[in-house]
Coordinates of C-alpha atoms in Angstrom, one line a residue:
M1 CA -32.8 -14.6 -68.0
N2 CA -33.4 -16.2 -71.4
S3 CA -36.8 -16.3 -73.1
N4 CA -37.4 -19.9 -72.2
Q5 CA -36.9 -19.2 -68.5
S6 CA -39.1 -16.1 -68.6
N7 CA -42.0 -18.0 -70.2
Q8 CA -41.9 -20.9 -67.8
L9 CA -44.7 -20.9 -65.3
P10 CA -43.7 -20.4 -61.6
P11 CA -44.1 -23.5 -59.4
Q12 CA -46.8 -21.9 -57.2
A13 CA -50.5 -22.2 -56.6
P14 CA -52.7 -20.8 -59.4
Q15 CA -54.2 -17.4 -59.2
P16 CA -57.7 -17.4 -57.6
I17 CA -60.5 -17.3 -60.1
P18 CA -61.8 -13.7 -60.1
T19 CA -65.2 -13.5 -58.4
T20 CA -67.6 -10.7 -59.4
A21 CA -66.9 -7.6 -57.5
A22 CA -69.8 -6.5 -55.4
P23 CA -70.7 -4.2 -52.5
R24 CA -70.1 -5.7 -49.1
P25 CA -73.3 -7.2 -47.6
D26 CA -73.2 -4.6 -44.8
Q27 CA -73.2 -1.8 -47.4
V28 CA -76.5 -2.8 -49.0
S29 CA -80.0 -2.3 -47.6
P30 CA -81.3 -5.6 -46.1
V31 CA -84.3 -5.8 -48.4
R32 CA -82.3 -5.1 -51.6
A33 CA -79.6 -7.6 -50.4
L34 CA -82.3 -10.3 -49.8
L35 CA -84.0 -9.8 -53.1
G36 CA -80.6 -9.7 -54.8
V37 CA -80.1 -13.3 -53.6
I38 CA -83.7 -14.4 -54.1
M39 CA -83.9 -13.4 -57.8
P40 CA -81.0 -15.7 -59.0
V41 CA -82.4 -18.5 -56.8
L42 CA -85.7 -18.1 -58.6
G43 CA -83.9 -18.3 -61.9
S44 CA -82.4 -21.6 -60.7
F45 CA -85.9 -22.7 -59.6
L46 CA -87.5 -21.9 -62.9
A47 CA -84.7 -23.7 -64.8
T48 CA -85.2 -26.8 -62.7
L49 CA -89.0 -26.6 -63.1
D50 CA -88.5 -26.4 -66.9
L51 CA -86.3 -29.5 -66.9
Q52 CA -88.7 -31.5 -64.8
M53 CA -91.8 -30.5 -66.8
T54 CA -90.0 -31.5 -70.0
N55 CA -89.1 -34.9 -68.5
A56 CA -92.6 -35.4 -67.3
C57 CA -94.1 -34.8 -70.7
L58 CA -91.3 -36.3 -72.9
K59 CA -93.5 -39.1 -74.1
D60 CA -96.0 -36.5 -75.4
V61 CA -93.2 -34.5 -77.1
Q62 CA -91.9 -37.7 -78.7
G63 CA -95.3 -38.6 -80.0
A64 CA -95.9 -35.0 -81.4
L65 CA -92.5 -34.7 -83.0
G66 CA -92.2 -38.3 -84.2
F67 CA -89.2 -39.8 -82.5
S68 CA -88.8 -42.9 -80.3
A69 CA -88.1 -43.2 -76.6
D70 CA -84.6 -44.5 -77.5
E71 CA -84.0 -41.3 -79.6
G72 CA -85.4 -39.3 -76.7
T73 CA -82.3 -40.0 -74.6
W74 CA -80.4 -37.6 -76.8
V75 CA -82.7 -34.8 -75.6
S76 CA -81.5 -35.4 -72.1
I77 CA -77.9 -35.8 -73.2
A78 CA -78.0 -32.5 -75.0
Y79 CA -79.5 -30.6 -72.1
T80 CA -77.2 -32.1 -69.4
S81 CA -74.1 -31.7 -71.5
A82 CA -74.8 -28.0 -72.2
E83 CA -75.6 -27.5 -68.5
L84 CA -72.3 -29.0 -67.5
V85 CA -70.3 -26.9 -70.0
S86 CA -71.9 -23.7 -68.7
I87 CA -71.3 -24.5 -65.0
P88 CA -67.5 -23.7 -65.0
L89 CA -68.0 -20.8 -67.3
A90 CA -70.7 -19.1 -65.2
G91 CA -68.4 -17.3 -62.8
W92 CA -66.2 -15.9 -65.6
L93 CA -69.2 -14.7 -67.5
N94 CA -70.6 -12.9 -64.4
R95 CA -67.2 -11.3 -64.0
A96 CA -66.8 -10.3 -67.7
F97 CA -70.3 -8.9 -68.3
S98 CA -71.3 -8.0 -64.7
R99 CA -73.7 -10.1 -62.7
R100 CA -76.6 -7.8 -63.5
W101 CA -76.1 -7.9 -67.3
C102 CA -75.1 -11.6 -67.4
L103 CA -78.1 -13.0 -65.4
S104 CA -80.6 -10.6 -67.0
A105 CA -79.4 -11.7 -70.5
N106 CA -79.4 -15.3 -69.3
A107 CA -83.1 -14.9 -68.3
V108 CA -83.8 -13.4 -71.8
L109 CA -82.1 -16.5 -73.3
F110 CA -84.3 -18.6 -71.1
V111 CA -87.5 -17.0 -72.6
C112 CA -86.1 -17.3 -76.1
G113 CA -85.2 -21.0 -75.6
T114 CA -88.7 -21.6 -74.1
I115 CA -90.4 -20.0 -77.1
A116 CA -88.1 -21.9 -79.5
A117 CA -88.7 -25.3 -77.8
A118 CA -92.4 -24.8 -78.0
S119 CA -92.1 -24.1 -81.7
A120 CA -89.8 -27.1 -82.5
W121 CA -90.8 -29.0 -85.6
D122 CA -88.7 -32.2 -85.3
R123 CA -86.3 -34.0 -83.0
T124 CA -83.2 -32.1 -84.2
S125 CA -84.7 -28.7 -83.7
F126 CA -86.0 -29.7 -80.2
I127 CA -82.5 -31.0 -79.2
I128 CA -80.9 -27.7 -80.4
F129 CA -83.3 -25.6 -78.4
R130 CA -82.8 -27.8 -75.3
L131 CA -79.1 -27.2 -75.6
L132 CA -79.7 -23.5 -75.2
Q133 CA -82.0 -24.1 -72.2
G134 CA -79.4 -26.4 -70.6
F135 CA -76.7 -23.8 -70.9
V136 CA -79.0 -21.2 -69.3
A137 CA -79.8 -23.6 -66.4
G138 CA -76.1 -24.2 -65.6
V139 CA -75.5 -20.4 -65.4
F140 CA -78.4 -19.9 -63.0
I141 CA -77.6 -22.8 -60.8
V142 CA -74.0 -21.8 -60.2
S143 CA -74.7 -18.1 -60.0
A144 CA -77.4 -18.6 -57.3
F145 CA -75.0 -20.7 -55.2
T146 CA -72.1 -18.2 -55.7
I147 CA -74.3 -15.3 -54.7
V148 CA -75.3 -17.0 -51.4
I149 CA -71.6 -17.4 -50.6
T150 CA -70.5 -13.9 -51.6
Q151 CA -73.5 -11.7 -50.9
M152 CA -74.9 -13.0 -47.7
P153 CA -73.1 -12.6 -44.3
R154 CA -71.5 -15.8 -43.1
F155 CA -73.9 -16.1 -40.1
K156 CA -76.9 -16.1 -42.6
Q157 CA -75.5 -18.1 -45.4
H158 CA -77.2 -21.3 -44.2
I159 CA -80.6 -19.6 -44.9
G160 CA -79.5 -18.9 -48.5
L161 CA -78.4 -22.6 -48.8
V162 CA -81.9 -23.6 -47.7
L163 CA -83.3 -21.5 -50.5
V164 CA -80.9 -23.1 -53.0
G165 CA -81.7 -26.5 -51.7
I166 CA -85.4 -25.9 -52.3
T167 CA -84.7 -25.3 -56.0
S168 CA -83.4 -28.9 -56.4
S169 CA -86.3 -30.7 -54.7
L170 CA -89.5 -28.6 -54.8
P171 CA -89.8 -28.2 -58.6
I172 CA -90.0 -32.0 -59.1
P173 CA -93.5 -32.7 -57.7
I174 CA -94.8 -29.3 -58.9
A175 CA -93.6 -29.9 -62.4
Q176 CA -95.1 -33.4 -62.6
L177 CA -98.5 -32.0 -61.6
L178 CA -98.4 -28.9 -63.8
A179 CA -97.1 -30.7 -66.8
G180 CA -99.8 -33.4 -66.6
W181 CA -102.5 -30.8 -66.2
F182 CA -101.3 -28.8 -69.2
V183 CA -101.1 -31.9 -71.4
D184 CA -104.5 -33.2 -70.3
H185 CA -106.2 -29.8 -70.9
Y186 CA -104.2 -28.4 -73.8
N187 CA -101.0 -29.8 -75.3
W188 CA -97.3 -30.2 -74.5
Q189 CA -96.5 -26.7 -75.8
A190 CA -98.8 -25.2 -73.2
F191 CA -96.4 -25.6 -70.2
Y192 CA -93.7 -23.8 -72.2
S193 CA -96.2 -20.9 -72.7
F194 CA -96.7 -21.0 -68.9
E195 CA -93.0 -20.4 -68.4
I196 CA -92.7 -17.4 -70.7
P197 CA -94.4 -14.7 -68.5
L198 CA -92.5 -16.1 -65.5
G199 CA -89.3 -15.7 -67.5
L200 CA -90.1 -12.1 -68.3
L201 CA -90.9 -11.3 -64.7
L202 CA -87.5 -12.9 -63.8
V203 CA -85.8 -10.6 -66.3
A204 CA -87.4 -7.5 -64.7
G205 CA -86.6 -8.7 -61.2
L206 CA -82.9 -9.5 -61.9
W207 CA -82.4 -6.1 -63.7
H208 CA -84.0 -4.2 -60.9
W209 CA -82.6 -5.9 -57.8
L210 CA -79.1 -6.7 -58.8
D211 CA -76.6 -3.9 -58.3
P212 CA -74.9 -2.5 -61.4
Q213 CA -71.2 -3.4 -61.6
P214 CA -68.4 -2.6 -64.1
I215 CA -68.2 -4.7 -67.3
Q216 CA -64.7 -6.2 -67.7
L217 CA -64.5 -7.8 -71.1
S218 CA -60.8 -8.3 -70.7
V219 CA -61.7 -11.2 -68.3
L220 CA -62.7 -13.2 -71.4
K221 CA -59.1 -13.4 -72.4
Q222 CA -58.2 -14.9 -69.1
I223 CA -60.6 -17.9 -69.5
D224 CA -58.8 -21.2 -69.9
W225 CA -60.5 -22.1 -73.2
L226 CA -58.3 -25.2 -73.7
G227 CA -59.2 -26.4 -70.2
L228 CA -62.9 -25.9 -71.0
A229 CA -62.6 -27.9 -74.2
L230 CA -60.8 -30.8 -72.4
L231 CA -63.5 -30.8 -69.6
A232 CA -66.4 -30.5 -72.1
I233 CA -65.2 -33.5 -74.2
S234 CA -64.8 -35.6 -71.0
L235 CA -68.2 -34.7 -69.5
I236 CA -70.1 -35.0 -72.8
C237 CA -68.7 -38.5 -73.3
L238 CA -69.5 -39.4 -69.6
I239 CA -73.1 -38.2 -69.8
T240 CA -73.6 -40.1 -73.0
V241 CA -72.3 -43.3 -71.3
L242 CA -74.6 -42.8 -68.3
Q243 CA -77.7 -42.0 -70.4
R244 CA -77.1 -44.7 -73.0
G245 CA -75.4 -47.4 -70.9
N246 CA -78.5 -49.4 -69.9
T247 CA -79.9 -49.3 -73.4
E248 CA -76.5 -50.4 -74.9
N249 CA -76.0 -53.1 -72.2
W250 CA -73.1 -51.1 -70.7
F251 CA -69.6 -52.4 -71.4
D252 CA -70.8 -55.2 -73.7
S253 CA -71.1 -52.3 -76.2
D254 CA -67.9 -51.2 -78.0
Q255 CA -69.3 -47.7 -78.2
I256 CA -69.8 -47.4 -74.4
V257 CA -66.2 -48.7 -73.8
R258 CA -64.7 -46.2 -76.3
L259 CA -66.7 -43.3 -74.8
S260 CA -65.7 -44.3 -71.3
L261 CA -62.0 -44.4 -72.2
I262 CA -62.2 -41.1 -74.0
S263 CA -64.0 -39.5 -71.0
L264 CA -61.3 -40.8 -68.6
F265 CA -58.4 -39.7 -70.9
F266 CA -59.6 -36.2 -71.4
L267 CA -60.5 -35.8 -67.7
L268 CA -56.9 -36.8 -66.7
L269 CA -55.6 -34.3 -69.3
F270 CA -57.8 -31.6 -67.8
F271 CA -56.5 -32.3 -64.3
A272 CA -52.9 -32.2 -65.5
W273 CA -53.5 -29.0 -67.4
E274 CA -55.3 -27.2 -64.6
M275 CA -52.5 -28.0 -62.2
R276 CA -50.0 -26.1 -64.3
V277 CA -51.9 -23.3 -66.0
R278 CA -51.6 -19.8 -64.4
S279 CA -55.3 -19.0 -64.6
P280 CA -57.2 -22.2 -64.3
L281 CA -60.8 -22.6 -65.4
I282 CA -61.6 -23.9 -61.9
D283 CA -59.2 -24.3 -59.0
I284 CA -59.1 -28.1 -58.5
R285 CA -56.6 -27.6 -55.7
L286 CA -59.6 -26.9 -53.5
L287 CA -60.2 -30.7 -53.5
G288 CA -57.2 -30.9 -51.3
N289 CA -59.3 -29.4 -48.5
R290 CA -60.4 -32.4 -46.5
N291 CA -64.0 -31.3 -45.7
F292 CA -64.6 -29.9 -49.2
A293 CA -63.4 -33.2 -50.8
F294 CA -65.5 -35.4 -48.5
A295 CA -68.5 -33.1 -48.9
N296 CA -68.3 -33.6 -52.7
L297 CA -68.0 -37.4 -52.1
L298 CA -71.2 -37.0 -50.1
N299 CA -72.6 -34.9 -52.9
L300 CA -72.4 -37.9 -55.2
S301 CA -74.8 -39.7 -52.8
V302 CA -77.3 -36.8 -53.4
G303 CA -77.7 -38.3 -56.9
L304 CA -79.3 -41.3 -55.3
V305 CA -81.6 -39.0 -53.3
L306 CA -82.7 -37.2 -56.5
A307 CA -83.0 -40.5 -58.3
Y308 CA -85.6 -41.5 -55.7
T309 CA -88.0 -39.3 -57.7
F310 CA -87.2 -41.3 -60.8
V311 CA -88.1 -44.6 -59.2
L312 CA -91.5 -43.7 -57.7
P313 CA -93.0 -42.1 -60.9
Q314 CA -91.8 -45.2 -62.9
Y315 CA -93.5 -47.5 -60.4
L316 CA -96.8 -45.6 -60.4
G317 CA -96.8 -45.4 -64.2
Q318 CA -95.7 -48.9 -65.1
V319 CA -97.4 -50.9 -62.3
Q320 CA -100.4 -48.8 -61.2
G321 CA -101.1 -47.3 -64.7
Y322 CA -101.2 -43.7 -63.3
N323 CA -101.1 -40.8 -65.8
T324 CA -98.9 -37.7 -65.3
V325 CA -101.5 -35.8 -63.2
Q326 CA -102.1 -38.8 -60.9
I327 CA -98.4 -39.3 -60.4
G328 CA -98.0 -35.6 -59.6
A329 CA -100.8 -35.8 -57.1
V330 CA -98.7 -38.4 -55.2
L331 CA -95.4 -36.6 -55.6
I332 CA -96.9 -33.3 -54.4
W333 CA -96.8 -34.7 -50.8
G334 CA -93.1 -34.5 -51.2
A335 CA -93.3 -30.7 -51.6
V336 CA -93.9 -30.3 -47.9
V337 CA -91.3 -27.6 -46.7
N338 CA -89.4 -28.4 -43.6
P339 CA -89.3 -25.1 -41.6
F340 CA -86.8 -26.5 -39.0
V341 CA -83.8 -26.8 -41.3
P342 CA -82.3 -23.4 -40.6
K343 CA -82.7 -23.9 -36.8
L344 CA -81.1 -27.3 -37.0
V345 CA -78.0 -25.9 -38.8
E346 CA -77.8 -23.0 -36.3
H347 CA -77.9 -25.1 -33.1
L348 CA -76.3 -28.4 -34.1
E349 CA -73.0 -29.2 -35.6
A350 CA -73.3 -29.9 -39.4
R351 CA -72.2 -33.5 -39.1
L352 CA -75.0 -34.2 -36.7
V353 CA -77.5 -32.4 -38.9
L354 CA -76.4 -34.5 -41.9
A355 CA -76.8 -37.7 -39.8
I356 CA -80.3 -36.7 -38.9
G357 CA -81.2 -36.0 -42.5
L358 CA -79.7 -39.2 -43.7
S359 CA -81.6 -41.2 -41.1
I360 CA -84.9 -39.7 -41.9
F361 CA -84.4 -40.2 -45.6
V362 CA -83.4 -43.8 -45.1
V363 CA -86.6 -44.4 -43.2
S364 CA -88.6 -43.1 -46.1
C365 CA -86.8 -45.5 -48.4
F366 CA -87.5 -48.6 -46.2
M367 CA -91.1 -47.6 -46.0
N368 CA -91.3 -48.4 -49.7
S369 CA -89.1 -51.5 -49.7
A370 CA -91.9 -54.1 -49.4
L371 CA -94.2 -53.2 -52.2
T372 CA -97.2 -55.2 -53.4
Y373 CA -99.7 -54.6 -56.1
S374 CA -102.0 -53.0 -53.6
N375 CA -99.5 -50.2 -53.0
G376 CA -101.1 -47.3 -54.8
G377 CA -100.9 -43.5 -54.4
E378 CA -102.4 -43.4 -50.9
Q379 CA -99.8 -45.8 -49.5
F380 CA -97.0 -43.5 -50.5
V381 CA -98.3 -40.3 -48.8
W382 CA -96.5 -40.8 -45.5
S383 CA -93.2 -42.0 -47.1
Q384 CA -93.3 -38.8 -49.3
V385 CA -93.9 -36.6 -46.3
V386 CA -91.0 -38.3 -44.4
R387 CA -88.8 -37.9 -47.4
A388 CA -89.7 -34.2 -47.7
I389 CA -88.7 -33.7 -44.1
G390 CA -85.3 -35.5 -44.4
Q391 CA -84.1 -34.6 -47.9
P392 CA -83.6 -30.8 -47.3
V393 CA -81.9 -31.5 -44.0
M394 CA -79.4 -33.8 -45.8
V395 CA -78.9 -31.5 -48.9
V396 CA -78.4 -28.3 -46.9
A397 CA -76.0 -30.0 -44.4
V398 CA -73.8 -31.2 -47.3
S399 CA -73.8 -27.7 -48.9
F400 CA -73.0 -26.1 -45.5
I401 CA -70.1 -28.5 -44.9
A402 CA -68.7 -27.8 -48.4
T403 CA -68.9 -24.0 -48.1
N404 CA -68.2 -23.6 -44.3
R405 CA -64.7 -22.0 -44.6
V406 CA -64.8 -20.9 -48.2
Q407 CA -63.2 -17.5 -49.0
R408 CA -65.1 -15.1 -51.3
D409 CA -62.4 -15.3 -54.0
Q410 CA -62.9 -19.1 -54.1
A411 CA -66.7 -19.0 -54.5
D412 CA -66.8 -19.5 -58.3
S413 CA -64.6 -22.6 -58.2
V414 CA -66.4 -24.0 -55.2
S415 CA -69.8 -23.5 -56.8
A416 CA -68.7 -24.9 -60.1
I417 CA -67.1 -28.1 -58.6
F418 CA -69.9 -28.7 -56.2
N419 CA -72.8 -28.1 -58.6
G420 CA -71.1 -29.9 -61.5
I421 CA -70.7 -33.0 -59.3
R422 CA -74.3 -32.8 -58.3
V423 CA -75.5 -32.7 -61.9
V424 CA -73.3 -35.7 -62.7
A425 CA -74.5 -37.4 -59.6
A426 CA -78.2 -37.1 -60.5
T427 CA -77.5 -38.6 -63.9
L428 CA -75.3 -41.3 -62.3
G429 CA -78.0 -42.1 -59.8
T430 CA -80.7 -42.4 -62.4
A431 CA -78.5 -44.7 -64.6
L432 CA -77.6 -46.9 -61.6
L433 CA -81.3 -47.3 -60.6
G434 CA -82.4 -47.8 -64.1
T435 CA -79.9 -50.6 -64.6
L436 CA -80.7 -52.1 -61.2
L437 CA -84.4 -52.1 -62.0
T438 CA -83.8 -53.9 -65.3
R439 CA -81.4 -56.5 -63.8
R440 CA -83.6 -57.2 -60.7
E441 CA -86.7 -57.6 -62.8
Q442 CA -84.9 -60.2 -64.9
F443 CA -83.7 -61.9 -61.7
H444 CA -87.1 -62.1 -60.1
S445 CA -88.8 -63.1 -63.3
N446 CA -86.4 -66.1 -63.7
H447 CA -87.0 -67.2 -60.1
I448 CA -90.8 -66.9 -60.3
V449 CA -90.8 -68.8 -63.7
E450 CA -88.8 -71.6 -62.0
A451 CA -91.5 -71.8 -59.3
V452 CA -94.4 -71.5 -61.7
S453 CA -93.9 -74.8 -63.5
S454 CA -96.5 -76.4 -65.6
Y455 CA -96.0 -79.5 -63.4
N456 CA -96.9 -77.6 -60.3
T457 CA -100.3 -78.4 -59.0
Q458 CA -101.1 -74.8 -58.0
T459 CA -100.0 -73.6 -61.4
Q460 CA -102.3 -76.1 -63.1
E461 CA -105.2 -75.1 -61.0
R462 CA -104.6 -71.4 -61.7
L463 CA -104.4 -72.1 -65.5
Q464 CA -107.6 -74.1 -65.3
Q465 CA -109.4 -71.3 -63.5
L466 CA -108.2 -68.7 -66.1
S467 CA -109.1 -71.0 -69.0
Q468 CA -112.7 -71.4 -67.6
V469 CA -113.0 -67.6 -67.3
F470 CA -111.7 -67.0 -70.9
T471 CA -113.8 -69.9 -72.3
S472 CA -117.0 -68.3 -70.9
K473 CA -116.0 -65.0 -72.6
L474 CA -114.6 -66.3 -75.9
G475 CA -116.3 -69.7 -76.3
D476 CA -113.2 -71.3 -77.9
P477 CA -111.3 -73.6 -75.4
N478 CA -108.0 -73.5 -77.4
V479 CA -108.0 -69.7 -77.6
A480 CA -108.9 -69.6 -73.9
Q481 CA -105.9 -71.8 -73.0
T482 CA -103.6 -69.5 -74.9
Q483 CA -105.1 -66.4 -73.2
A484 CA -104.8 -68.1 -69.8
A485 CA -101.1 -68.8 -70.3
S486 CA -100.6 -65.2 -71.5
A487 CA -102.4 -63.8 -68.5
L488 CA -100.3 -65.9 -66.1
G489 CA -97.1 -64.7 -67.9
G490 CA -98.3 -61.1 -67.4
T491 CA -98.8 -61.8 -63.7
V492 CA -95.3 -63.1 -63.4
R493 CA -93.8 -60.1 -65.1
Q494 CA -95.9 -57.7 -63.0
Q495 CA -94.8 -59.4 -59.7
A496 CA -91.2 -59.4 -60.9
T497 CA -91.4 -55.7 -61.7
I498 CA -93.0 -54.9 -58.3
M499 CA -90.2 -56.8 -56.5
A500 CA -87.6 -55.0 -58.6
F501 CA -89.0 -51.6 -57.6
S502 CA -88.9 -52.7 -53.9
D503 CA -85.2 -53.6 -54.4
C504 CA -84.5 -50.1 -55.8
F505 CA -85.9 -48.4 -52.7
Y506 CA -84.0 -50.9 -50.5
F507 CA -80.8 -50.2 -52.4
I508 CA -81.1 -46.5 -51.9
G509 CA -81.6 -46.9 -48.2
I510 CA -78.7 -49.3 -47.7
S511 CA -76.4 -47.1 -49.9
L512 CA -77.1 -44.1 -47.8
I513 CA -76.4 -46.0 -44.6
L514 CA -73.0 -47.0 -46.1
V515 CA -72.4 -43.4 -47.2
A516 CA -72.9 -42.3 -43.6
A517 CA -69.4 -43.7 -42.8
I518 CA -67.9 -40.6 -44.4
L519 CA -69.3 -38.6 -41.4
F520 CA -66.4 -40.0 -39.3
L521 CA -63.9 -38.6 -41.8
L522 CA -65.2 -35.0 -41.7
Q523 CA -63.7 -32.3 -39.5
R524 CA -65.8 -30.1 -37.3
T525 CA -67.5 -27.2 -39.0
S526 CA -68.3 -23.8 -37.5
K527 CA -71.9 -23.0 -36.6
P528 CA -73.4 -19.9 -38.2
G529 CA -73.5 -18.1 -34.9
E530 CA -69.7 -18.5 -34.6
F531 CA -69.2 -16.1 -37.5
T532 CA -69.2 -12.4 -36.8
H533 CA -69.9 -11.1 -40.3

């Protein structure tokens, strides 16, 4: 055999990505096993809390560090890009440095990144420190998901998935309330100071409750660094497109077009490379599994679910004039924990559980689809409670379908693909709804302006009433007429904005109804009780 033949890759499936070796679940005490799962989940929770608190107070950060809202999008781009780069690396790092060392060091980096972000002196330094925090978040999110798959017995994994699901929804209302309170009573750095002791406790908990494992630095040589570079370029361009698209008017911008083409080109290169490399960064052949592929398609719809929490704070802030604390007081009703999720997964087939979750969430959307100016915080309480009941049912069902028949040696790839898509989906959902909000506001404004003509009798009467009010206050009839026209224009914009927000909630509900068609393409999944270990 000549040298060219000997170096040629064999036409076979790639070697499975090594998953961190660990004691079997039945060889570890129940308490230690449980806490060994809970600690990484808490790391994921804390990382998500940090992200949401920063988002809630970004205007205050911008004001303090002297950069505009437009420049602030680069903060989100940096964080999300670093998060997406670390997601496919997390499994390899856990294998190379051992899960105990890797996650404990990751928690230390979280504390360091938090201290640094609180000490930022300008936009550039803040973005750099948010890069570090984004990388840390990606490692925690993937590791928590992987540990549930590999460390928990199959008949209990749905409970772990419930815990992981909580980390994606519960931090949002809590962060909004806490961040607002800290800013009102102290400053924006205060909430980072709040995270530091929590991070130190996390370091101690991870080190104590995670079992020691061998360090295998040779694993670093097996990482597909070229594949990582190709994927990173594609995802960074994609996130930039999604974050900047609405501002740049999407494909009317040459920059957005170029970045989109670059993202697609490098993504195709990544797929082609991963299909032939001996030790792939992630095993994309898993997408050939029918349920896993469709579960990830459903996973994209979770982006709309998570973007729901983008629309409501925007409405309360823009239309009702609520501050961060008041918005948090409304969102906190969405922190109601649904205790029936594990029982639903145990006793009903996952497709039916998913249908139930989708139905409940859709109802919560339609409850907000006919807004008026009188819809303030109190009117959103029940829709928030309904959403809190339906969202975890939907999220956990999708996760359960995706992982139902996953082997332990596939856990790293499954977790990386599933969580990477979810992060992209959240950004995509926010971008879609932000664009929809802008376009529908313009649409409704144009239609209202057509109806509110200066030749319309009702419009003339309204302008006359407003002019009389302003004349009594200002004394000058000419100025009063100008103020009356301005006030009427403000009313038009306000009504157009309210109608646009209603359209967003309606869009989410209709989209999820259409997504439900995927349920008919899914194959039956095993219930937790059907597993024996």
